[in-house]
Structures are given as C-alpha cells and as structure tokens.
XYZ file of C-alpha atoms in Angstrom:
690
model
C -44.892 -135.234 -19.802
C -44.933 -133.908 -23.356
C -42.868 -136.756 -24.832
C -43.044 -135.561 -28.423
C -41.860 -132.084 -27.433
C -38.829 -133.580 -25.665
C -38.065 -135.863 -28.628
C -37.966 -132.787 -30.865
C -35.718 -130.787 -28.509
C -31.940 -130.457 -28.829
C -29.782 -128.767 -26.201
C -26.393 -128.365 -27.845
C -23.338 -126.144 -27.898
C -20.674 -125.047 -30.344
C -17.053 -125.043 -29.180
C -13.579 -124.802 -30.713
C -10.183 -123.133 -30.647
C -10.235 -119.356 -31.097
C -10.814 -118.233 -34.701
C -11.989 -121.661 -35.919
C -15.348 -120.135 -36.861
C -17.766 -121.047 -34.036
C -19.705 -117.788 -33.983
C -19.722 -117.527 -37.780
C -21.167 -121.055 -37.900
C -23.807 -120.169 -35.287
C -24.796 -117.064 -37.274
C -25.418 -119.229 -40.377
C -27.463 -121.746 -38.400
C -29.670 -118.915 -37.137
C -30.011 -117.448 -40.642
C -30.842 -120.643 -42.517
C -33.305 -121.711 -39.796
C -35.092 -118.359 -40.129
C -34.246 -117.201 -36.600
C -32.551 -114.059 -37.970
C -33.102 -112.392 -41.343
C -29.618 -111.012 -41.859
C -26.281 -112.780 -41.503
C -24.098 -111.133 -38.861
C -20.328 -111.063 -39.332
C -17.733 -111.323 -36.537
C -15.167 -109.168 -38.381
C -17.709 -106.392 -38.881
C -18.889 -106.474 -35.265
C -22.438 -107.355 -36.351
C -22.634 -110.960 -35.101
C -25.820 -111.617 -33.145
C -24.071 -113.832 -30.609
C -21.128 -111.463 -29.963
C -23.270 -108.764 -28.382
C -20.841 -107.389 -25.783
C -18.992 -104.276 -26.922
C -15.692 -105.918 -25.921
C -16.508 -108.862 -28.209
C -17.369 -106.585 -31.114
C -14.197 -104.525 -30.710
C -11.852 -107.526 -30.427
C -13.648 -109.864 -32.830
C -13.650 -112.709 -30.273
C -16.267 -114.417 -28.127
C -15.867 -113.664 -24.415
C -19.048 -114.989 -22.840
C -21.223 -117.959 -23.770
C -24.443 -116.763 -25.391
C -27.713 -118.688 -25.458
C -30.189 -118.746 -28.324
C -32.591 -121.110 -30.053
C -34.038 -121.817 -33.481
C -36.538 -124.080 -35.239
C -35.605 -126.648 -37.878
C -38.785 -128.279 -39.086
C -40.517 -129.652 -36.016
C -37.347 -129.496 -33.940
C -36.360 -126.817 -31.426
C -32.588 -126.398 -31.165
C -31.249 -124.656 -28.059
C -27.729 -123.387 -28.745
C -24.896 -122.193 -26.499
C -22.144 -120.430 -28.459
C -18.966 -120.626 -26.358
C -15.639 -118.718 -26.377
C -12.492 -120.166 -27.923
C -9.876 -118.159 -26.033
C -8.231 -120.076 -23.187
C -8.769 -117.201 -20.708
C -12.535 -117.759 -20.924
C -12.563 -121.551 -20.669
C -14.923 -121.223 -17.670
C -17.684 -120.358 -20.133
C -17.089 -123.649 -21.937
C -16.870 -125.617 -18.692
C -20.215 -124.471 -17.322
C -21.884 -124.855 -20.705
C -20.621 -128.457 -21.021
C -22.242 -129.279 -17.695
C -25.751 -128.618 -19.059
C -25.420 -129.663 -22.721
C -26.824 -132.846 -24.226
C -24.705 -132.595 -27.390
C -21.882 -130.604 -28.949
C -20.575 -129.481 -32.329
C -16.789 -129.140 -32.216
C -15.501 -126.883 -34.992
C -11.990 -127.475 -36.366
C -10.102 -125.288 -38.810
C -9.325 -127.220 -42.015
C -5.842 -125.644 -41.989
C -4.965 -125.478 -38.278
C -6.470 -128.859 -37.366
C -6.275 -129.837 -33.696
C -5.203 -126.672 -31.874
C -4.611 -126.214 -28.133
C -8.079 -125.023 -27.164
C -9.837 -127.515 -29.446
C -8.012 -130.224 -27.487
C -9.134 -128.608 -24.213
C -12.825 -128.471 -25.171
C -12.675 -132.075 -26.403
C -11.359 -133.176 -22.995
C -14.078 -131.129 -21.273
C -16.695 -132.913 -23.381
C -15.091 -136.255 -22.440
C -15.341 -135.345 -18.751
C -19.068 -134.611 -18.995
C -19.687 -137.460 -21.489
C -21.200 -135.114 -24.087
C -21.847 -136.714 -27.523
C -20.359 -134.630 -30.313
C -20.286 -133.916 -34.034
C -17.146 -132.724 -35.823
C -17.443 -129.836 -38.292
C -14.290 -129.122 -40.285
C -14.626 -125.476 -41.270
C -12.713 -123.109 -43.577
C -12.432 -125.590 -46.444
C -12.014 -122.555 -48.724
C -8.737 -121.516 -47.041
C -5.299 -122.075 -48.599
C -3.844 -125.258 -47.128
C -7.232 -126.776 -46.213
C -7.025 -130.570 -45.870
C -10.131 -132.398 -44.612
C -8.514 -135.841 -44.518
C -5.442 -134.662 -42.595
C -7.613 -133.015 -39.938
C -9.747 -136.168 -39.521
C -6.557 -138.185 -39.065
C -5.118 -135.702 -36.544
C -8.344 -135.717 -34.481
C -8.175 -139.495 -34.210
C -4.448 -139.507 -33.381
C -4.327 -136.597 -30.923
C -7.719 -136.917 -29.260
C -8.187 -140.688 -29.376
C -11.585 -140.255 -31.013
C -13.365 -142.435 -33.570
C -14.278 -139.938 -36.287
C -16.538 -141.126 -39.090
C -16.925 -138.801 -42.090
C -20.533 -138.619 -43.272
C -19.596 -136.011 -45.894
C -16.573 -135.479 -48.139
C -15.439 -132.125 -49.566
C -15.912 -131.435 -53.259
C -12.686 -129.590 -54.011
C -10.667 -127.510 -51.541
C -9.272 -124.008 -51.153
C -10.478 -121.762 -54.026
C -12.165 -124.707 -55.748
C -14.267 -125.799 -52.756
C -17.863 -126.216 -54.005
C -19.729 -128.242 -51.412
C -19.761 -131.801 -50.143
C -20.734 -135.362 -50.939
C -23.431 -136.794 -48.658
C -22.122 -140.323 -47.954
C -25.449 -141.548 -46.596
C -27.652 -140.379 -49.464
C -24.716 -140.714 -51.935
C -25.482 -137.310 -53.465
C -23.601 -134.082 -53.984
C -24.704 -131.074 -51.922
C -23.929 -127.670 -53.426
C -25.541 -124.231 -53.501
C -27.067 -122.222 -56.325
C -26.298 -118.800 -54.867
C -23.572 -117.048 -52.852
C -25.936 -116.634 -49.922
C -26.158 -120.432 -49.667
C -29.893 -120.387 -49.011
C -30.792 -122.699 -51.907
C -29.403 -126.230 -51.510
C -28.864 -128.187 -54.703
C -28.630 -131.990 -54.547
C -27.377 -133.958 -57.523
C -25.157 -136.804 -58.671
C -21.665 -137.265 -57.236
C -18.929 -135.873 -59.541
C -17.432 -138.680 -61.607
C -13.894 -138.177 -60.315
C -15.129 -138.608 -56.721
C -17.319 -141.688 -57.123
C -14.521 -144.119 -56.250
C -13.507 -142.257 -53.103
C -17.140 -141.781 -52.051
C -17.830 -145.517 -52.426
C -14.771 -146.409 -50.333
C -15.581 -143.934 -47.561
C -19.225 -145.069 -47.441
C -18.047 -148.660 -47.053
C -15.759 -147.539 -44.229
C -18.695 -145.730 -42.600
C -20.878 -148.845 -42.685
C -18.030 -151.055 -41.404
C -17.400 -148.811 -38.402
C -21.101 -148.703 -37.611
C -21.261 -152.515 -37.863
C -18.649 -152.689 -35.086
C -21.058 -150.896 -32.749
C -24.555 -151.838 -33.966
C -25.811 -155.421 -34.075
C -28.845 -154.798 -36.289
C -26.735 -153.140 -38.966
C -23.951 -155.728 -38.568
C -26.362 -158.566 -39.385
C -27.391 -156.987 -42.681
C -23.777 -156.085 -43.505
C -22.484 -159.634 -42.921
C -25.409 -161.063 -44.905
C -24.530 -158.610 -47.720
C -28.096 -157.286 -47.687
C -28.955 -153.775 -48.825
C -28.620 -151.247 -46.004
C -31.100 -148.375 -46.182
C -30.320 -144.729 -45.470
C -32.694 -144.777 -42.508
C -30.935 -147.755 -40.934
C -27.564 -145.987 -41.259
C -28.979 -142.796 -39.708
C -30.519 -144.725 -36.803
C -27.327 -146.719 -36.171
C -25.190 -143.586 -36.409
C -27.473 -141.816 -33.956
C -27.195 -144.649 -31.423
C -23.398 -144.795 -31.739
C -23.047 -140.999 -31.449
C -25.251 -140.794 -28.358
C -23.273 -143.662 -26.798
C -20.076 -141.683 -27.397
C -18.544 -144.398 -29.570
C -18.442 -142.365 -32.789
C -18.283 -138.706 -33.809
C -19.748 -138.010 -37.281
C -17.651 -135.540 -39.299
C -18.912 -132.975 -41.822
C -17.186 -130.162 -43.675
C -17.897 -126.716 -45.057
C -17.029 -123.059 -45.143
C -19.218 -121.007 -42.829
C -17.881 -117.705 -44.123
C -18.687 -118.731 -47.719
C -22.121 -120.083 -46.675
C -21.420 -123.700 -47.615
C -22.144 -126.886 -45.693
C -24.350 -125.432 -42.953
C -27.682 -127.055 -43.851
C -26.162 -130.577 -43.734
C -24.697 -129.665 -40.334
C -28.128 -128.633 -39.002
C -29.541 -131.895 -40.352
C -26.797 -133.799 -38.503
C -27.603 -131.962 -35.249
C -31.214 -133.112 -35.526
C -30.379 -136.641 -36.726
C -27.437 -137.590 -34.502
C -27.315 -135.494 -31.333
C -29.500 -136.649 -28.419
C -32.781 -135.267 -27.207
C -33.311 -134.969 -23.418
C -34.940 -138.421 -23.360
C -31.772 -139.991 -24.824
C -29.472 -138.916 -21.992
C -29.392 -140.441 -18.495
C -31.703 -139.048 -15.843
C -30.193 -136.265 -13.735
C -28.496 -137.774 -10.680
C -27.846 -136.062 -7.372
C -27.730 -136.444 -3.605
C -30.712 -136.153 -1.298
C -29.299 -133.740 1.320
C -31.535 -135.188 4.038
C -30.440 -138.821 3.576
C -27.139 -138.546 1.632
C -28.572 -141.139 -0.747
C -28.235 -140.873 -4.530
C -31.475 -140.086 -6.366
C -32.416 -139.407 -9.975
C -34.890 -137.153 -11.726
C -36.280 -138.209 -15.079
C -36.825 -135.675 -17.866
C -40.489 -135.168 -17.091
C -42.576 -132.038 -16.441
C -44.522 -133.918 -13.764
C -41.475 -134.940 -11.709
C -40.370 -132.726 -8.770
C -38.286 -129.754 -9.873
C -34.542 -130.210 -10.447
C -32.659 -127.407 -12.225
C -29.040 -126.282 -12.308
C -27.956 -122.637 -12.337
C -25.000 -122.623 -14.718
C -24.452 -118.928 -15.394
C -25.053 -115.585 -13.704
C -25.273 -112.346 -15.704
C -25.951 -108.762 -14.688
C -28.484 -107.045 -16.939
C -28.589 -103.239 -17.036
C -32.389 -103.169 -16.883
C -33.374 -106.431 -15.166
C -30.591 -106.806 -12.613
C -29.244 -110.304 -11.989
C -30.253 -112.987 -14.488
C -29.695 -116.636 -13.573
C -29.359 -119.037 -16.508
C -30.753 -122.483 -15.687
C -31.118 -125.884 -17.271
C -34.334 -127.550 -16.155
C -33.929 -131.327 -15.915
C -37.276 -132.217 -14.382
C -40.452 -130.506 -13.266
C -41.346 -126.941 -14.120
C -40.766 -123.400 -12.880
C -43.728 -121.064 -13.117
C -43.434 -117.292 -13.243
C -43.637 -115.854 -9.717
C -43.259 -119.279 -8.098
C -41.011 -120.058 -5.134
C -38.066 -122.402 -5.751
C -35.678 -123.876 -3.198
C -31.911 -123.318 -3.443
C -30.474 -126.530 -2.006
C -26.890 -125.214 -1.751
C -27.883 -122.070 0.140
C -30.764 -123.754 2.023
C -33.054 -120.868 1.188
C -36.204 -120.087 -0.757
C -36.053 -117.866 -3.847
C -38.810 -116.247 -5.884
C -38.638 -116.615 -9.670
C -39.800 -113.112 -10.516
C -39.465 -113.298 -14.279
C -38.826 -116.162 -16.733
C -37.033 -115.485 -19.999
C -35.952 -117.276 -23.130
C -32.690 -115.728 -24.305
C -31.534 -114.862 -27.805
C -28.040 -113.486 -27.086
C -28.838 -110.208 -25.263
C -32.479 -110.170 -26.413
C -35.162 -111.851 -24.360
C -38.705 -113.159 -24.553
C -40.970 -113.453 -21.508
C -42.263 -116.900 -20.615
C -44.953 -118.108 -18.236
C -43.017 -121.246 -17.318
C -39.836 -123.244 -17.956
C -40.271 -126.996 -18.325
C -38.078 -130.112 -18.410
C -35.459 -130.058 -21.153
C -35.389 -126.268 -21.501
C -32.715 -123.620 -20.975
C -33.858 -120.206 -19.813
C -33.075 -117.299 -17.524
C -34.704 -116.312 -14.240
C -34.860 -112.743 -12.996
C -35.138 -111.889 -9.325
C -33.041 -114.631 -7.656
C -31.021 -112.960 -4.882
C -28.717 -115.627 -3.449
C -28.173 -118.114 -6.268
C -24.643 -118.675 -7.583
C -23.188 -120.615 -10.505
C -23.497 -124.344 -9.818
C -26.391 -124.096 -7.341
C -29.294 -126.535 -7.560
C -32.890 -125.278 -7.628
C -35.271 -127.930 -6.394
C -38.687 -128.643 -4.994
C -38.380 -128.087 -1.234
C -40.377 -131.196 -0.343
C -38.237 -133.388 -2.638
C -34.769 -131.883 -2.449
C -31.903 -133.045 -4.647
C -28.369 -131.665 -4.894
C -27.037 -132.016 -8.446
C -23.332 -132.350 -9.195
C -21.675 -128.947 -9.060
C -19.390 -127.473 -11.698
C -15.638 -127.593 -11.061
C -13.772 -124.473 -12.118
C -10.025 -123.952 -12.594
C -8.169 -121.754 -10.124
C -7.016 -118.273 -11.236
C -3.367 -118.168 -12.278
C -2.564 -114.461 -12.560
C -3.246 -111.445 -10.349
C -2.948 -107.667 -10.428
C -3.444 -104.955 -7.835
C -6.214 -102.474 -8.610
C -7.271 -99.266 -6.911
C -9.885 -96.628 -7.776
C -8.877 -93.276 -9.228
C -10.351 -91.588 -6.165
C -11.105 -92.738 -2.624
C -14.737 -91.752 -3.133
C -15.075 -94.573 -5.692
C -13.619 -97.278 -3.416
C -16.891 -98.769 -2.143
C -18.412 -98.600 -5.609
C -15.405 -100.519 -6.939
C -15.746 -103.176 -4.222
C -19.463 -103.654 -4.970
C -18.817 -103.816 -8.721
C -16.042 -106.401 -8.308
C -18.424 -108.546 -6.233
C -20.958 -108.481 -9.062
C -18.320 -109.438 -11.640
C -17.015 -112.249 -9.398
C -20.570 -113.556 -8.992
C -20.836 -113.757 -12.784
C -17.448 -115.420 -13.308
C -16.265 -118.159 -10.892
C -12.684 -117.961 -12.255
C -12.425 -114.298 -11.303
C -11.551 -113.533 -7.672
C -11.214 -110.255 -5.784
C -9.775 -109.888 -2.280
C -8.224 -107.245 -0.050
C -4.606 -107.905 0.965
C -4.160 -106.370 4.417
C -0.342 -106.632 4.355
C -0.096 -104.801 1.026
C -3.114 -102.564 1.683
C -4.334 -103.281 -1.848
C -7.273 -104.894 -3.609
C -6.035 -107.896 -5.612
C -7.984 -109.290 -8.565
C -7.130 -112.693 -10.034
C -8.092 -114.408 -13.276
C -7.112 -116.883 -15.968
C -4.820 -114.597 -17.973
C -3.896 -111.056 -18.880
C -6.707 -110.775 -21.446
C -9.229 -112.002 -18.861
C -8.207 -109.294 -16.385
C -8.032 -106.694 -19.148
C -11.674 -107.441 -20.022
C -12.665 -107.256 -16.339
C -11.052 -103.806 -15.947
C -12.685 -102.648 -19.190
C -16.114 -103.851 -18.005
C -15.530 -102.204 -14.631
C -15.133 -98.850 -16.395
C -17.793 -99.187 -19.101
C -20.570 -101.040 -17.271
C -20.003 -99.933 -13.679
C -18.471 -96.475 -14.330
C -15.434 -97.177 -12.092
C -11.999 -96.304 -13.445
C -9.274 -98.406 -11.873
C -5.494 -98.042 -11.748
C -3.941 -101.444 -12.410
C -0.526 -102.702 -11.292
C 1.824 -105.188 -12.930
C 0.697 -108.843 -13.327
C 1.603 -111.256 -10.532
C 1.510 -115.044 -10.384
C -1.346 -116.510 -8.318
C 0.482 -119.030 -6.131
C -1.318 -121.677 -4.067
C -0.447 -123.856 -1.091
C -1.070 -127.491 -0.256
C -0.059 -130.041 2.358
C 2.216 -133.074 2.089
C 1.286 -135.046 5.216
C -1.931 -136.363 6.754
C -2.718 -134.883 10.168
C -5.579 -134.829 12.648
C -6.611 -131.537 14.240
C -9.087 -130.791 17.009
C -10.702 -127.658 18.394
C -13.350 -127.016 20.986
C -15.010 -123.609 20.969
C -16.724 -122.742 24.263
C -17.985 -119.276 25.031
C -20.158 -118.413 28.022
C -21.868 -115.022 28.369
C -24.078 -115.612 31.374
C -27.087 -116.832 29.428
C -27.099 -119.385 26.637
C -23.522 -120.224 25.649
C -21.699 -121.253 22.490
C -20.363 -124.789 22.084
C -18.769 -126.482 19.085
C -16.312 -129.380 19.115
C -14.734 -130.651 15.889
C -12.078 -133.244 15.006
C -10.782 -133.072 11.424
C -8.439 -135.181 9.327
C -6.496 -133.262 6.640
C -4.978 -135.232 3.749
C -3.407 -134.395 0.420
C -5.243 -134.989 -2.843
C -3.695 -135.565 -6.261
C -2.932 -132.640 -8.591
C -6.119 -130.955 -9.745
C -8.132 -132.524 -6.928
C -9.237 -129.142 -5.632
C -11.073 -129.395 -2.302
C -13.184 -132.230 -0.966
C -15.103 -132.401 2.294
C -16.358 -135.652 3.795
C -18.373 -136.460 6.897
C -17.621 -139.582 8.948
C -19.129 -138.321 12.218
C -22.068 -140.080 13.804
C -25.184 -137.875 14.014
C -25.304 -138.835 17.690
C -22.042 -136.924 18.265
C -22.599 -133.985 15.913
C -26.096 -133.513 14.420
C -26.155 -133.460 10.640
C -27.554 -129.919 10.633
C -24.152 -128.542 11.725
C -22.156 -130.191 8.908
C -22.667 -127.316 6.396
C -21.298 -124.918 9.044
C -18.261 -127.104 9.654
C -17.631 -127.160 5.908
C -17.984 -123.360 5.728
C -15.469 -122.967 8.551
C -12.990 -125.214 6.764
C -13.455 -123.332 3.494
C -12.786 -120.002 5.217
C -9.531 -121.372 6.691
C -8.400 -122.631 3.275
C -8.529 -119.138 1.755
C -5.210 -118.256 3.426
C -2.439 -120.829 3.875
C 0.278 -120.793 6.576
C 3.234 -120.144 4.249
C 2.468 -116.982 2.306
C -1.246 -116.488 2.851
C -2.093 -118.095 -0.506
C -5.266 -120.208 -0.990
C -4.915 -123.915 -0.157
C -5.766 -126.449 -2.877
C -5.635 -130.220 -3.529
C -6.762 -131.072 -0.011
C -9.348 -133.399 1.480
C -10.800 -132.548 4.879
C -12.778 -135.225 6.686
C -14.843 -134.604 9.803
C -13.980 -137.648 11.944
C -15.289 -136.682 15.367
C -16.578 -134.050 17.735
C -19.336 -133.424 20.196
C -22.305 -131.142 20.728
C -24.215 -129.617 23.588
C -27.962 -130.059 23.830
C -28.678 -126.345 24.317
C -25.439 -124.412 23.681
C -24.347 -125.779 20.277
C -24.803 -123.204 17.516
C -23.984 -122.863 13.851
C -21.396 -120.152 14.471
C -19.668 -122.174 17.203
C -19.101 -125.133 14.885
C -17.970 -122.810 12.109
C -15.352 -121.164 14.356
C -14.159 -124.502 15.776
C -13.766 -125.977 12.277
C -11.812 -122.942 11.013
C -9.431 -123.011 14.005
C -8.888 -126.767 13.774
C -8.207 -126.527 10.048
C -5.647 -123.713 10.487
C -3.853 -125.704 13.167
C -3.753 -128.779 10.928
C -2.438 -126.840 7.947
C 0.563 -125.580 9.936
C 1.493 -129.112 11.058
C 0.934 -130.897 7.714
C 4.202 -129.709 6.111
C 2.728 -127.160 3.686
C 4.396 -126.431 0.361
C 4.001 -123.713 -2.251
C 2.488 -124.507 -5.669
C 2.752 -122.474 -8.867
C 0.715 -122.489 -12.091
C 2.367 -124.379 -14.939
C 1.344 -123.523 -18.486
C 1.102 -125.741 -21.542
C 2.993 -123.845 -24.240
C 2.842 -124.646 -27.965
C 5.363 -122.898 -30.196
C 5.408 -122.925 -33.995
C 8.880 -122.024 -35.186
C 10.922 -122.323 -38.397
C 13.349 -125.232 -38.147
C 16.333 -122.867 -38.356
C 15.418 -121.320 -34.973
C 14.637 -124.560 -33.126
C 17.832 -124.554 -31.078
C 17.334 -121.030 -29.731
C 13.686 -121.705 -28.865
C 14.444 -124.938 -26.984
C 17.392 -123.424 -25.092
C 15.163 -120.566 -23.969
C 12.457 -122.991 -22.771
C 15.053 -124.895 -20.719
C 16.314 -121.636 -19.191
C 12.746 -120.895 -18.037
C 12.540 -124.119 -16.000
C 10.486 -125.607 -18.824
C 9.957 -129.287 -19.526
C 9.969 -130.262 -23.201
C 7.062 -132.580 -24.066
C 7.315 -133.145 -27.826
C 8.565 -131.800 -31.139
C 6.480 -132.515 -34.246
C 6.619 -131.400 -37.894
C 4.146 -128.625 -38.766
C 2.939 -127.219 -42.108
C 5.255 -124.820 -43.946
C 8.669 -126.343 -43.069
C 8.233 -125.452 -39.409
C 8.206 -127.360 -36.136
C 5.650 -127.562 -33.340
C 7.264 -127.531 -29.905
C 5.162 -128.494 -26.876
C 6.433 -127.744 -23.381
C 5.319 -127.191 -19.792
C 6.649 -123.944 -18.311
C 5.936 -122.172 -14.982
C 3.834 -119.057 -15.543
C 6.284 -116.965 -13.499
C 8.885 -117.575 -16.225
C 6.608 -116.595 -19.127
C 6.237 -112.846 -18.578
C 7.748 -111.007 -21.536
C 7.994 -114.212 -23.567
C 6.282 -112.792 -26.666
C 9.038 -110.204 -27.118
C 11.814 -112.723 -26.425
C 10.378 -115.228 -28.918
C 10.166 -112.555 -31.628
C 13.790 -111.604 -31.021
C 15.023 -115.199 -31.122
C 13.110 -116.086 -34.304
C 13.345 -112.797 -36.231
C 9.615 -112.397 -35.725
C 8.729 -115.682 -37.447
C 7.727 -117.879 -34.479
C 4.338 -117.805 -32.750
C 3.029 -119.426 -29.585
C -0.115 -120.187 -27.616
C -0.313 -120.786 -23.892
C -2.955 -122.240 -21.597
C -3.132 -123.328 -17.982
C -2.100 -126.948 -17.394
C -1.841 -127.589 -13.649
C -0.373 -126.483 -10.343
C 3.027 -127.979 -9.441
C 5.157 -127.739 -6.312
C 7.708 -124.926 -6.345
C 11.285 -126.192 -5.810
C 12.203 -125.880 -2.123
C 15.160 -123.557 -2.696
C 12.978 -121.224 -4.763
C 10.258 -121.293 -2.082
C 12.776 -120.257 0.571
C 14.014 -117.438 -1.641
C 10.482 -116.184 -2.381
C 9.306 -116.253 1.223
C 12.601 -115.028 2.741
C 13.066 -118.243 4.691
C 16.426 -119.476 5.966
C 17.807 -122.750 4.590
C-alpha cells in the first residue's frame, strides 16, 4: 500500500442548488491549481466541466463530470454535480463514492430547495462537508444570515473559518480566522493572493468569531479543550488538526466565503479541501456482503487487498463506446485484466483504463485504491454494480434511485427508425437509472419516463443529436405507481415435462408493505436444503419482473418487501428458469390478493410571492389538493410558501401563478414522495364502480 499517496488524495464533490455557482467554482479551482490555463465561463458556454452541447446552450449542468488537479503534493479528484432537481440522480450516485463534499450556497438566496436536497443526500451517505458561501459581490449578499439559515433549516453545526471583508460592490476578500490575517488579491484574475493585517474595523468581530470557533472545537476535541480550559495558547496547527477531526466525524462543517465569478476566495477554499476533508484512509473501510456466505465483510483502502470497486456511472462515448466510471476502494485494476461483476455473476474484461477530465481522457495502465477512473470495454455492467476479485467476492451497497414521476409517449418520425429508437433508448436508460422506457401494449406506444419535463426534454434532444433519431413526443403524463396494503402469502409450483429432463420450481413468498420511500426489498428465509442458494437470484428476478406491472392499472409496484419463506426443488429437474417463472406467478397472485392501491407523485413546492397576492396563491394551492407546510418571511417584502401538491395538479401552474400574481411570483418544484391516491379518485381514474 502506498500510504503517503492515499494520505495526499482527496475524492470530493461540489454540489448546490441550481445557479449557486458550482461549475464556476470548479473552473476557478482548476485554473488556480494549474490544471487549465484559461478560466471557462458558464454563461459563455466555455466551461470545461459543462462539455455537453445541451449544457452549453442552457447554461446549466446536466451530468456529473469528473476531473482532478494537483495542489502542492495533494491530488484532488473532483465530481462537479448538477443543481437542477431533474438531474438529482447525478448527485445521488456521486455522493455514494465521495469522501468529502463542498456545498455551495448563494449569499443572497441562502438555503434553497435543491441545496437542502443535496445536504440530506450527504447526510444519508455520511459525507463530511465544507460550506462555501458564494456570490458575496451580489446585491443583498449576507454571509451571517446564510450561516444562520443553514444551521436552522438543515440542523448543521456551521463554523466560519473566514469572514467577508465588505459585501456587495465593496466585497474585497476575507479574514482568515485561523491565521488571523486578511486574504485579498492584487489583480482581477485573482491569481496573486495577498495576506496582511485584519482591517481595524473588523478586528473586534474577528476576535469574537475566532473565540467562537475555538469554543465549538473544544466541545468536540479533548486535546484542544484542555488547552482552552487552562487558558494556554492554542496554535494554528492544533486548530487545523482539531477542525479536521471534527469535520471528518461529521460534527462540524467549516464555512468560507467568496465570489467565484470575481475570482475571490478560491485559494482559501482549496486549502480547506486539503486541510479538512478526509483522505481515503480517514473514512471507514468499504463494507459489503459476501454473496457465498451472506456474511458482512470489509475491504481496507489498500492496493494489496482483493479488488472491490463500485460502478457509479455509465456513459456512452462516440469513439470508445460504453465507459464505466468506477471508484476503487481496494486492490487494483490493470489494463486488459479480467474483473468479476458480482451483481451479474459474470466476468468482464477491462479493455482500457482512463482518467477523466470532463470529456477529455488520459490512458492509464492501472487504477488503484482510492482512485476514480473510467473503464472501457465492460459489456454487462450497470450503475451500482460491484466489480470484485472472483476468488474473494464482495457485494457493496447499491445506490438507491428515485422513481420517475412524469411520462410522455414517443414515436419515431418513420417506421424505419423504430428499432434504432428502441436501441438508442436502451443506451440512454443504461446511462441514467431515473430514465425508463417501455412499450405499452394497450396503447401501442413507447412510453418514456423521467424526473421532470426538462429531464425528458434533454433525453429527446440527445436522442436526435447523438443518436440521429427524431421522435414525436406526446403530452406529459403522471407516472403513477401501485403498492399493497395487506400482508399475504402466495405459492406457485411450476412443473413442465417434455419427455426428457423436466422443469421444476416451487416457491412460497410473503408479500408485505414497506413504509413510504422503502422501494423494493427481497429477503431469503428458505433453508438451502429446500431451495439451494444458487436459485435465489432467479427467484428475485422473477419477483422483480412481476413488480413491473401491478394488478390495478399496470403501473410499477413500489414500497414492497417480498420474502422467500419456503419452496422445494428437484434433484435433476430444477432449473433457473423454472424458479424464475414460479416466483413471478406467485408474486402476481399475491399482489392481486393484497388489496393494492394506486400511488401518485407528490411534489414539494416553494413559492415566493409578494404579500399582497398571498391569499390567491394559497387558495389555488388548496384547490389543487395541496397541503400547506409553512409560510415564512422572505427578502424584499415577500413571503415564502411551502406546500406539498400532487404532480397531476401542477400541469400549467407556471401560467396560473403568473396570472394570479401579475407576473411577480416565482416557484420551484421537486419530487417529495409517493402518496396513496384517494379511493374515489382511483375509482374515477380506473373506471371502477363504487
């Protein structure tokens, strides 16, 4: 193991609400570290990380982009993630493989809907994070208000390690509270950092905030607490070490400030990434299940351990074909070597190894522990699959993705393009787990589903530009789901004799409801003496196939746990396909008897409206079957209304809101959860009698 190399490695991401300045911040990090020699701008379509033509045209990030840079002896691997809610899958899969995170907040907007979402995602994966309050040059910028709002709304302990010198037009730089110096720049490009004394009018505030910093650290660090209580001098190095330990433990999030667009505050941010975010050796060993024993095992971050890597992203490259992005936790992957896909139970050949810099690439001979890279040539690997050493298999925790909430029908411009469209949609679905494509036999149409109208718009655009298939798209439809409300047991025995060797599979399943957002869970309680363990993956596959179409309206079934509780096998006639068919038939039977109900996507809606139009806005929300969550004051004599509203009631809302507020109100919307559709509405939708 190259311990020093791992100590000097950072695997981190940048995430935020849309337009908070993530990509602009990443561009400055790359420039000041010497990775690029010209600053790219999002608004001009020249940003290195926004390489897709759709990103350049819209000025937003659509797909997470990987890159790296050097800062002194440290290698920083960076994933720049999207901020738009429709592409939250890119954040989710990035969080799964990150060791640390920089969360960017707008100094004016503060905690916005998607910044709250990414913070919760980081909580779920226990990712240590740094706060960077950007756009301090903007009118209305307020560093202290944003710090307070982060603590109140996100329940975080935010510790400023820098204070802004001025704000809005007078923003000059920051005060380093650890070194107790001012940090400004001598030129507009921001390349030359100037350190000096703290401005006289800020010395009092700086002293108070530094004391608060030390006091908060003393609450979490015994070695620093001893010196603090003894009133001994506390060195800069001791503060940095204590802050690093508290950040890695998730107890504290250091906060810095700057203006990425004006090239201010970036070098201190890079220093904080190196000083406070963990290296691979600081995070727990990768844990997973041994598929042969069902026992939990771990893999330490060591090149000499057996291979354990997670495929977290699939991309289709025009020249190289399918690229699989992986995070290597232990062991190494050599160019041309064979790796084992534990999920698919198959061998794959790593034809080409690449280090990515957005859409540029560098060939590598091997990928080692602690690295992120891309593999060319893998045929059957999907997002979330584990690549392992075959003789020491481990199945790492998969990535959970939200269900699509909106659908449209799509058909090719000509029948000759139909098969090409089907193949292209499969490739796009392989890239994006929140995008689904299926053929509806009743409607005779191909239905594509995604996380929002923009998501599907991008898919259709990519279909035309990248795959040369022009599609005719119908009106948006809500992606309903089904679930069950009772626990039932179902049994099926599949026996098929053909004169020679027969087919035999016997399965007993228990179907039970899970809580909202539970998704799908499969559990095995069958003795290997009754059903050999080798048939369990086939039983699970059969169940999954049955759950794609529920008994009410043919919608996918969610929030369900299926447990294999019994069955039997035949010494010679039992086959994989027999158990798969038996499991699918048993599951379908159980679904029909478990009192299924329809579920609809409910959106979290945040509306900013002038106070004079509050009544109209709230009345309209109530008329849309909405549930009011809160009303809070917002900047500019306006109010922030938060509500939960079914997606089916939100079509055309932008126009209605403009009409009700004389064009002065704005809103954002993101998926919240699936909720049961009222019974009378279900009967009306499905044409059922009362």
